[in-house]
Structures are given as C-alpha cells and as structure tokens.
Coordinates of C-alpha atoms in Angstrom, one line a residue:
M793 CA 0.0 0.0 0.0
A794 CA 2.8 2.4 0.8
V795 CA 4.5 1.7 -2.6
A796 CA 1.1 2.1 -4.4
G797 CA 0.6 5.4 -2.6
W798 CA 4.1 6.5 -3.5
E799 CA 3.5 5.6 -7.2
S800 CA 0.2 7.6 -7.4
R801 CA 1.0 10.6 -5.2
P802 CA 1.6 14.0 -6.8
Q803 CA 5.3 14.7 -7.3
S804 CA 6.6 17.4 -5.0
A805 CA 8.9 20.2 -6.1
N806 CA 11.8 18.4 -4.4
T807 CA 11.5 15.3 -6.7
P808 CA 14.2 15.4 -9.3
P809 CA 12.6 16.3 -12.7
R810 CA 13.9 13.4 -14.7
F811 CA 12.6 10.7 -12.3
A812 CA 9.3 12.5 -11.7
A813 CA 8.7 12.7 -15.5
A814 CA 9.6 9.0 -15.9
V815 CA 7.0 8.0 -13.2
Q816 CA 4.2 10.1 -14.7
M817 CA 4.8 9.0 -18.3
K818 CA 3.1 6.0 -19.9
R819 CA 4.9 2.9 -20.8
P820 CA 7.1 3.5 -23.9
R821 CA 6.1 2.0 -27.2
T822 CA 9.5 0.6 -27.6
P823 CA 10.3 -2.8 -26.2
A824 CA 12.0 -3.4 -22.9
P825 CA 15.8 -2.8 -22.8
A826 CA 18.0 -5.6 -24.0
V827 CA 19.5 -7.7 -21.3
E828 CA 23.3 -7.7 -21.8
P829 CA 25.6 -10.5 -20.5
L830 CA 28.0 -9.6 -17.7
Q831 CA 31.1 -8.8 -19.6
V832 CA 33.7 -6.7 -17.8
Y833 CA 36.6 -4.4 -18.7
A834 CA 40.1 -5.8 -18.3
L835 CA 41.1 -3.6 -15.4
P836 CA 43.3 -4.4 -12.4
R837 CA 41.4 -4.8 -9.2
D838 CA 42.5 -1.6 -7.6
K839 CA 41.7 0.5 -10.6
A840 CA 38.2 -1.1 -10.9
V841 CA 37.5 -0.4 -7.2
A842 CA 38.6 3.2 -7.6
L843 CA 36.6 3.7 -10.8
N844 CA 33.4 2.3 -9.2
A845 CA 33.9 4.5 -6.1
A846 CA 34.1 7.6 -8.3
V847 CA 30.7 7.0 -9.9
P848 CA 28.1 9.0 -7.9
F849 CA 24.9 7.4 -6.6
S850 CA 21.6 8.4 -8.2
R851 CA 19.8 11.2 -6.4
D852 CA 16.4 9.9 -7.5
P853 CA 14.1 8.2 -5.0
N854 CA 14.8 4.5 -4.2
P855 CA 11.4 3.1 -3.2
A856 CA 11.2 -0.4 -1.7
A857 CA 9.8 -3.1 -4.1
R858 CA 6.4 -4.5 -3.6
P859 CA 6.1 -7.8 -1.7
F860 CA 6.4 -10.8 -4.0
L861 CA 3.8 -13.5 -3.3
F862 CA 4.5 -16.7 -5.1
S863 CA 1.3 -18.4 -6.5
G864 CA 1.9 -21.8 -7.8
T865 CA 1.7 -25.5 -7.0
P866 CA 3.8 -26.9 -4.1
T867 CA 6.1 -28.5 -6.6
D868 CA 6.6 -25.2 -8.4
L869 CA 7.2 -23.5 -5.1
A870 CA 9.8 -26.1 -4.1
R871 CA 11.7 -25.6 -7.4
A872 CA 11.5 -21.8 -7.1
V873 CA 12.9 -21.9 -3.6
D874 CA 15.9 -24.0 -4.6
C875 CA 16.6 -22.0 -7.7
L876 CA 16.5 -18.8 -5.6
A877 CA 18.6 -20.4 -2.9
A878 CA 21.2 -21.5 -5.5
A879 CA 21.5 -17.9 -6.8
E880 CA 21.9 -16.6 -3.3
I881 CA 24.6 -18.9 -2.0
F882 CA 26.7 -19.0 -5.2
E883 CA 26.5 -15.3 -5.8
A884 CA 26.8 -13.9 -2.3
G885 CA 28.3 -16.8 -0.4
D886 CA 27.2 -17.8 3.1
D887 CA 26.2 -14.2 3.9
A888 CA 22.6 -13.6 5.0
V889 CA 22.5 -9.9 4.1
G890 CA 24.1 -10.5 0.7
E891 CA 21.7 -13.4 0.0
Q892 CA 18.7 -11.3 0.7
A893 CA 19.9 -8.6 -1.7
V894 CA 20.5 -11.2 -4.4
A895 CA 17.0 -12.7 -3.8
Q896 CA 15.4 -9.3 -4.2
V897 CA 17.1 -8.6 -7.5
V898 CA 16.0 -12.0 -8.9
L899 CA 12.4 -11.3 -7.9
N900 CA 12.6 -7.8 -9.4
R901 CA 13.7 -9.4 -12.7
V902 CA 10.8 -11.9 -12.6
R903 CA 8.4 -9.0 -12.5
H904 CA 10.1 -7.0 -15.3
P905 CA 9.2 -7.7 -19.0
A906 CA 12.8 -7.7 -20.0
F907 CA 13.4 -11.1 -18.2
P908 CA 11.8 -14.6 -18.1
K909 CA 8.6 -15.1 -16.2
T910 CA 9.7 -17.7 -13.7
V911 CA 12.2 -17.7 -10.8
C912 CA 14.3 -20.6 -12.3
G913 CA 14.1 -19.0 -15.7
V914 CA 15.6 -15.8 -14.4
V915 CA 18.3 -17.4 -12.3
F916 CA 19.5 -19.7 -15.1
Q917 CA 18.9 -17.4 -18.1
G918 CA 21.7 -18.0 -20.6
Q919 CA 23.1 -21.1 -18.8
E920 CA 23.4 -22.9 -22.0
R921 CA 26.2 -20.6 -23.2
R922 CA 29.7 -20.3 -21.9
T923 CA 29.3 -16.5 -22.1
G924 CA 26.0 -14.7 -21.8
C925 CA 24.6 -16.2 -18.6
Q926 CA 23.1 -13.5 -16.4
F927 CA 24.4 -15.0 -13.2
T928 CA 28.0 -16.1 -13.7
F929 CA 27.8 -19.2 -11.4
S930 CA 25.5 -20.9 -13.9
C931 CA 28.1 -21.1 -16.6
D932 CA 31.5 -20.7 -14.9
G933 CA 31.8 -24.1 -13.3
A934 CA 30.8 -23.0 -9.8
L935 CA 27.9 -25.6 -9.7
A936 CA 30.5 -28.4 -9.4
R937 CA 30.7 -27.5 -5.7
T938 CA 28.1 -28.7 -3.3
P939 CA 26.9 -26.2 -0.7
G940 CA 27.4 -27.1 3.0
Q941 CA 24.2 -28.3 4.7
A942 CA 23.9 -25.4 7.1
A943 CA 24.5 -22.8 4.5
W944 CA 22.1 -24.4 2.1
L945 CA 19.3 -24.6 4.7
R946 CA 19.8 -20.9 5.5
A947 CA 19.7 -20.0 1.8
Q948 CA 16.4 -21.9 1.5
E949 CA 14.9 -20.1 4.4
I950 CA 15.8 -16.7 3.0
A951 CA 14.3 -17.8 -0.4
Q952 CA 11.1 -19.0 1.2
A953 CA 10.7 -15.7 3.1
A954 CA 11.3 -13.7 -0.1
L955 CA 8.7 -15.8 -2.0
A956 CA 6.3 -15.3 0.9
G957 CA 6.5 -11.5 0.7
K958 CA 9.5 -10.4 2.7
V959 CA 11.2 -7.5 1.0
Y960 CA 14.8 -6.4 1.2
T961 CA 14.3 -2.7 1.0
P962 CA 17.8 -1.2 0.5
V963 CA 18.1 -2.4 -3.2
G964 CA 14.7 -1.1 -4.2
Y965 CA 13.9 -2.1 -7.8
A966 CA 17.4 -2.9 -8.7
T967 CA 17.8 -5.4 -11.6
H968 CA 21.6 -5.5 -11.9
Y969 CA 24.6 -5.7 -9.6
H970 CA 28.3 -6.5 -9.6
T971 CA 31.2 -6.7 -7.2
N972 CA 33.2 -3.5 -6.7
W973 CA 36.4 -5.0 -8.2
V974 CA 35.0 -5.4 -11.7
V975 CA 33.5 -2.9 -14.2
P976 CA 30.8 -4.3 -16.5
Y977 CA 30.2 -2.7 -19.9
W978 CA 26.6 -1.9 -19.0
S979 CA 27.4 -0.1 -15.7
D980 CA 27.7 3.4 -17.2
S981 CA 24.2 3.1 -18.8
L982 CA 22.4 2.3 -15.5
D983 CA 21.7 4.3 -12.3
K984 CA 23.9 3.3 -9.3
I985 CA 21.5 3.3 -6.4
V986 CA 23.1 1.4 -3.4
E987 CA 26.1 -0.6 -2.3
V988 CA 25.7 -3.6 0.0
G989 CA 28.9 -5.0 1.2
T990 CA 31.1 -5.4 -1.8
H991 CA 28.2 -5.4 -4.3
I992 CA 26.9 -2.4 -6.1
F993 CA 23.3 -2.3 -7.3
F994 CA 21.8 -0.6 -10.4
R995 CA 18.4 0.0 -12.1
W996 CA 17.5 1.0 -15.6
R997 CA 17.2 4.7 -16.3
G998 CA 13.9 6.2 -17.3
W999 CA 10.5 4.6 -17.1
W1000 CA 11.9 1.0 -17.3
G1001 CA 13.5 1.5 -13.9
T1002 CA 10.5 2.9 -12.1
P1003 CA 7.9 0.9 -10.1
P1004 CA 5.2 0.8 -12.9
A1005 CA 7.5 -1.1 -15.1
F1006 CA 7.6 -4.1 -12.7
R1007 CA 4.1 -5.4 -13.5
Q1008 CA 4.9 -8.5 -15.6
A1009 CA 2.6 -11.5 -15.0
T1010 CA 4.5 -14.6 -13.9
D1011 CA 4.2 -18.1 -15.4
K1012 CA 2.9 -20.9 -13.1
G1013 CA 5.2 -23.7 -14.2
E1014 CA 8.8 -23.6 -12.8
P1015 CA 11.2 -25.5 -15.0
I1016 CA 13.4 -28.4 -13.8
I1017 CA 17.1 -27.5 -13.6
G1018 CA 19.0 -30.7 -13.7
R1019 CA 22.3 -29.0 -12.9
I1020 CA 21.3 -28.5 -9.3
A1021 CA 19.6 -31.9 -8.9
R1022 CA 22.6 -33.1 -6.9
F1023 CA 21.6 -31.0 -3.9
S1024 CA 17.9 -30.2 -4.7
A1025 CA 15.3 -32.9 -4.5
A1026 CA 12.8 -30.6 -6.1
H1027 CA 14.8 -30.8 -9.4
Q1028 CA 15.1 -34.5 -9.6
G1029 CA 12.0 -35.0 -11.7
G1030 CA 9.3 -33.6 -9.4
L1031 CA 8.2 -34.0 -5.8
D1032 CA 5.4 -36.3 -6.8
M1033 CA 7.8 -38.9 -8.3
P1034 CA 9.1 -41.8 -6.3
L1035 CA 11.9 -40.6 -4.0
M1036 CA 14.0 -43.7 -4.2
P1037 CA 14.3 -46.1 -7.2
Q1038 CA 14.5 -49.7 -6.3
G1039 CA 17.1 -52.4 -7.1
P1040 CA 20.8 -52.0 -8.1
L1041 CA 21.5 -48.7 -9.7
T1042 CA 24.4 -47.2 -11.7
A1043 CA 27.2 -45.5 -9.9
E1044 CA 25.7 -42.2 -10.8
G1045 CA 22.4 -43.1 -9.2
A1046 CA 24.0 -44.0 -5.9
A1047 CA 26.3 -41.0 -6.0
A1048 CA 23.4 -38.6 -6.5
L1049 CA 22.1 -39.1 -3.0
A1050 CA 25.6 -39.1 -1.5
A1051 CA 26.4 -35.7 -3.2
R1052 CA 23.6 -33.9 -1.3
P1053 CA 24.3 -31.9 1.9
Q1054 CA 24.8 -34.2 4.9
R1055 CA 22.7 -33.9 8.0
S1056 CA 24.5 -34.4 11.3
I1057 CA 23.0 -37.3 13.2
E1058 CA 24.7 -38.1 16.5
M1059 CA 24.2 -40.5 19.4
Q1060 CA 22.8 -37.7 21.6
M1061 CA 19.8 -37.7 19.2
L1062 CA 18.8 -41.2 20.2
G1063 CA 15.1 -41.4 21.0
K1064 CA 14.3 -38.3 19.0
T1065 CA 12.1 -38.3 15.9
I1066 CA 14.0 -37.4 12.7
A1067 CA 12.2 -37.3 9.4
G1068 CA 9.2 -39.0 10.9
V1069 CA 11.0 -42.0 12.4
K1070 CA 12.4 -42.5 15.9
L1071 CA 16.2 -43.0 16.0
I1072 CA 17.2 -46.1 18.0
S1073 CA 20.9 -46.3 17.4
V1074 CA 23.8 -45.1 15.2
V1075 CA 26.6 -47.4 14.3
G1076 CA 29.8 -45.9 12.9
G1077 CA 28.1 -42.8 11.5
K1078 CA 26.7 -44.7 8.5
S1079 CA 24.3 -47.3 9.9
F1080 CA 21.0 -46.2 11.5
L1081 CA 18.5 -48.2 13.4
V1082 CA 15.1 -46.6 13.4
E1083 CA 11.5 -47.2 14.6
L1084 CA 9.0 -46.7 11.8
P1085 CA 5.8 -44.7 12.4
K1086 CA 2.9 -46.8 13.5
G1087 CA 0.5 -47.3 10.7
S1088 CA 2.8 -45.7 8.1
A1089 CA 2.6 -46.9 4.5
P1090 CA 5.4 -49.3 3.5
N1091 CA 6.0 -47.4 0.3
S1092 CA 7.0 -44.3 2.3
W1093 CA 9.8 -46.0 4.2
P1094 CA 12.5 -45.5 1.5
A1095 CA 12.1 -41.8 1.9
T1096 CA 14.0 -42.0 5.2
A1097 CA 17.2 -42.4 3.0
Q1098 CA 16.7 -38.8 1.9
T1099 CA 17.5 -37.6 5.5
F1100 CA 19.8 -40.3 6.9
C1101 CA 21.9 -41.3 3.9
A1102 CA 22.3 -38.0 2.0
G1103 CA 26.0 -37.0 1.9
R1104 CA 27.2 -40.5 2.9
G1105 CA 29.1 -42.7 0.4
Q1106 CA 28.1 -45.8 2.4
C1107 CA 24.8 -45.9 4.3
R1108 CA 22.5 -48.5 5.8
I1109 CA 19.1 -48.1 7.5
M1110 CA 17.3 -50.9 9.4
G1111 CA 13.7 -50.3 10.5
W1112 CA 11.3 -51.9 12.9
V1113 CA 7.6 -51.1 13.6
S1114 CA 6.6 -49.9 17.0
G1115 CA 6.6 -52.7 19.5
S1116 CA 9.1 -54.9 17.8
A1117 CA 12.1 -52.6 17.9
P1118 CA 15.3 -54.0 19.5
K1119 CA 16.0 -53.1 23.1
E1120 CA 19.8 -53.5 23.0
L1121 CA 22.8 -54.2 20.9
P1122 CA 24.1 -56.5 19.4
L1123 CA 21.1 -57.6 17.5
S1124 CA 19.7 -61.0 18.2
L1125 CA 18.5 -63.4 15.5
A1126 CA 15.0 -62.6 16.7
D1127 CA 15.6 -58.9 16.2
M1128 CA 16.8 -59.5 12.7
A1129 CA 13.8 -61.7 11.9
A1130 CA 11.5 -58.9 13.1
M1131 CA 13.1 -56.2 11.0
R1132 CA 10.5 -54.8 8.6
F1133 CA 12.5 -52.7 6.2
S1134 CA 16.2 -52.1 5.2
Y1135 CA 17.9 -49.8 2.9
I1136 CA 21.6 -49.8 1.7
H1137 CA 23.8 -47.9 -0.7
D1138 CA 27.4 -47.9 -1.5
T1139 CA 28.8 -45.4 -4.0
G1140 CA 31.9 -47.5 -4.5
T1141 CA 29.9 -50.3 -6.1
G1142 CA 26.9 -48.3 -7.3
L1143 CA 24.6 -50.5 -5.1
Q1144 CA 21.4 -48.9 -3.9
K1145 CA 18.6 -51.1 -2.7
A1146 CA 15.5 -51.1 -0.5
L1147 CA 14.1 -54.3 0.9
W1148 CA 10.9 -55.2 2.8
N1149 CA 10.1 -58.1 5.1
C1150 CA 7.6 -59.8 2.8
A1151 CA 6.4 -62.2 5.4
Q1152 CA 4.7 -59.3 7.1
T1153 CA 4.7 -56.7 4.3
P1154 CA 4.0 -58.5 0.9
R1155 CA 5.5 -57.0 -2.2
A1156 CA 4.6 -57.6 -5.8
A1157 CA 8.2 -57.9 -6.9
K1158 CA 10.1 -60.7 -5.2
G1159 CA 13.3 -58.8 -5.7
E1160 CA 12.1 -56.4 -3.0
C1161 CA 11.9 -59.0 -0.3
M1162 CA 14.7 -59.4 2.2
R1163 CA 16.1 -62.8 3.0
Q1164 CA 14.1 -64.4 5.8
R1165 CA 16.0 -64.9 9.1
V1166 CA 14.5 -67.7 11.3
P1167 CA 15.9 -68.0 14.8
I1168 CA 17.9 -71.3 15.0
V1169 CA 17.5 -73.4 18.2
A1170 CA 20.7 -75.3 19.2
P1171 CA 20.1 -79.1 19.2
A1172 CA 20.1 -80.8 22.6
A1173 CA 23.0 -83.0 23.6
T1174 CA 22.5 -86.6 22.5
P1175 CA 23.4 -89.5 24.8
D1176 CA 26.1 -91.8 23.7
S1177 CA 23.7 -94.8 23.8
V1178 CA 21.9 -93.6 20.7
L1179 CA 25.1 -93.5 18.8
P1180 CA 26.1 -97.2 18.5
G1181 CA 29.3 -98.0 16.7
V1182 CA 31.0 -94.8 17.7
R1183 CA 34.3 -95.3 19.5
R1184 CA 34.8 -92.9 22.4
K1185 CA 38.2 -92.0 23.8
D1186 CA 38.3 -91.1 27.4
R1187 CA 41.9 -90.1 27.6
F1188 CA 44.3 -88.5 25.3
E1189 CA 48.1 -88.4 25.9
T1190 CA 50.4 -86.0 24.1
V1191 CA 53.9 -87.2 23.6
K1192 CA 56.6 -85.0 22.2
I1193 CA 59.2 -86.9 20.5
A1194 CA 62.5 -85.1 20.0
P1195 CA 65.5 -86.4 17.9
V1196 CA 68.2 -88.0 20.1
A1197 CA 71.7 -86.6 19.5
P1198 CA 74.4 -89.2 18.9
V1199 CA 76.6 -90.0 21.9
A1200 CA 80.3 -90.5 21.3
P1201 CA 81.9 -93.6 23.0
P1202 CA 83.9 -92.7 26.2
V1203 CA 87.6 -92.5 25.8
A1204 CA 89.8 -93.9 28.7
T1205 CA 92.3 -91.4 30.1
P1206 CA 94.6 -91.5 33.1
T1207 CA 92.4 -89.2 35.0
M1208 CA 89.4 -91.2 34.5
I1209 CA 89.5 -93.8 37.3
P1210 CA 86.3 -95.7 38.1
S1211 CA 85.3 -95.6 41.7
V1212 CA 85.4 -98.9 43.5
T1213 CA 83.5 -99.8 46.6
P1214 CA 85.6 -101.8 48.9

C-alpha cells in the first residue's frame, strides 16, 4: 500500500525532474531494454575499485519493491525456492545480508518484462552458453561445488521468506549488480542506487527503472534445472515422483544421494524423531536403526534415506515397527527376523537397494523381499547310547618326540678312574 501510494502521489517540487517525469509518463512504445551479459573491462582490481567508487549514486528516489507472493503449486514453489537459494549462495556466499539482496534482484527481474517469467528461468537465463549467462555461477563451473548443509538450509529459508512477501528494501527495484572490483560494460548506462557489502546495485534509467515497469505477469510452471539436482530434491524429476528407485543402480544413481548436503545425526539424538522416524541407534556414523511410524505406508519407508543417507558414500538403514524394535545391541536373531525394512547404498559399487520383510509386508516384486531370518535353536545333547558303533576316547596323551643326539663312546684317560666300593 505504501508503494502504491508513492506511485500515485503528486510529485513534490523536491522530486528530481527526470525521475518524476519517468514516473508520470506512460509505458514507452519501444520494447524493454535488451539484457546484456555480464562482460567486464580488463582492469586491475585496484583501478576497478577506484573507478566504481568515483561513480556517484543516483539522487532519484529509491522506493522499496512490492512484496512478491508466489502463486503456484507446491512442486513449483519447491523448485523456485531451490533456484533462488542457489542464486543466493553461489552469488553472495554464506552471507545472509548479501543473500537477501540477491534474492530481491531475482524477484525484481521476474516482474520485469525484459526477463523470463519464472524464478528458475531468471536465475538460469543463458546457462546454455559459456558466455552470456546472467548469473555467472550458472556457466563458470561453480555448480560443481556442493553447498554445505547449514549454508544451504539458511539460503532456502531466505528464499522461502522472499517468495512469501519479505522485501529487502535497500536495493529497491534494482535489476543489476556487480562486485566492486569489476567494471561491466553496462554499468555506465544504469543508475547506481546502493552498495551492499562489496556489491553495487543498479536499475535502468527512465520509465523502465520505475515501479510501474515491474508489472509482468509470472508463469505458473517452474522448469526443472537438472544442474542443481545433486543437492535439490525438487529438481530430480518432481516432488510427486518416487523418491528412491529400487534395485541395483548405476554409480551415478547411488552417487546422486551421496552428493547432497549431509545432516549431522549423532548419538545424543537417540530417542528423538527425525524425518518422521524414531532414532534407535547409530553405528559408525553410517548405519542407522530406526523405529518406523505406527500405521505408516510401507512405500513411504525408502524416503528415510533422503535424510539419513544424504551426503554419505556408504549408508544403511534398518527399520522396525513400533513394539518390535530391538532393546539393545548387538542384535539377536529374533531382532533380525522382526526387521520390517532395510535400505543400503554404496557409491563405491553403485549399489542402492530397499528391501521389505515380505512375510509381514507383501511386495509384488520378489526382488524387493529381504532374506528371511529364522531364529535357530541349538540341538540338545544326544546320549552316547543312541550312537552305536562310535568309539569314544576317554583319555588322550600328548607325547613329544625329539630327535636324540648321537653320543660319542667314552675314551679312557689316566684321569678317568672308576670308583670302586671296597
């Protein structure tokens, strides 16, 4: 409401004439400005910093952007969140303030007719070219790195807030930015409006940089970006698809889960509920014993791997239903027989498999059934009388036989006198 009021209010005498005229004029008949790639002048860092500092900030008003309220399916929202989070963390690093500024620029672009109409479309515009991408991380090889779990989760939270209407006001309606140690070719054609950390933010001059220009209707369908599927479940084919394929997979399939950010699961978390299951024990940091939710659907059990096994090259999950979970370690044969579900993967061999206890949870495919473990009762001792013909030894003697050294015959000498008893 405040922004709408600002847009419609009469311009005061203190409003700079150029900006006031741009606000009051109608949309130009000419198309929106061309979006140029981020190409920079070949300048030493110190000279670039000095040149950027010498450029004055615009004296025109810098109103805050309108809140952006995402309207799409849960699947589209999940994809938009992760695209926006990727832009934040790869552009600004693990810096909450910088990430909010980047997120605001992305959403400003989504609303501007010069850019694509989806969040993922804006973030990855030009990604198919080695030069020409709008955000350099999408074409300079930066996506080969996997964000740390804590940093990724914070970037997602910032993205969710921005898509729910949170506005980062300092950057206003900025559509461009760059670090202060580079000088892009387009920087002298835009208005410099604010500096956040080491990033300088710009907007287009004239009507195309004013609030009325940011009225583009957005598209509902967010595209899948396969390049971030390693750490984004939303971009692995959709949230409504099975989370975990069954049976042996290729090395790439097993590695995809291991490449995601790893969640810390320690012994002090025993007894707590994680991803909907109760943690019973942790063995070696890669084997997890869990109690499955009572009444849960067996098809939902493989989803536990998304939490427990992400980021781990080797991982195993063993699950029991409530009431049959083991009370202590090591596991007994009865405990093993009562196990209802198991999951294992090993990136070294490419193995990735989920198995059910088909005696209690029937499966259509026999290959999904774990081997049955029946407790074995030791046979009772059998009296000798029922074993006729068997010779029994009551006593064993061990005799060590050593070779005897040859003895030379005695030689008589004058000093050798045999003793004689009188």
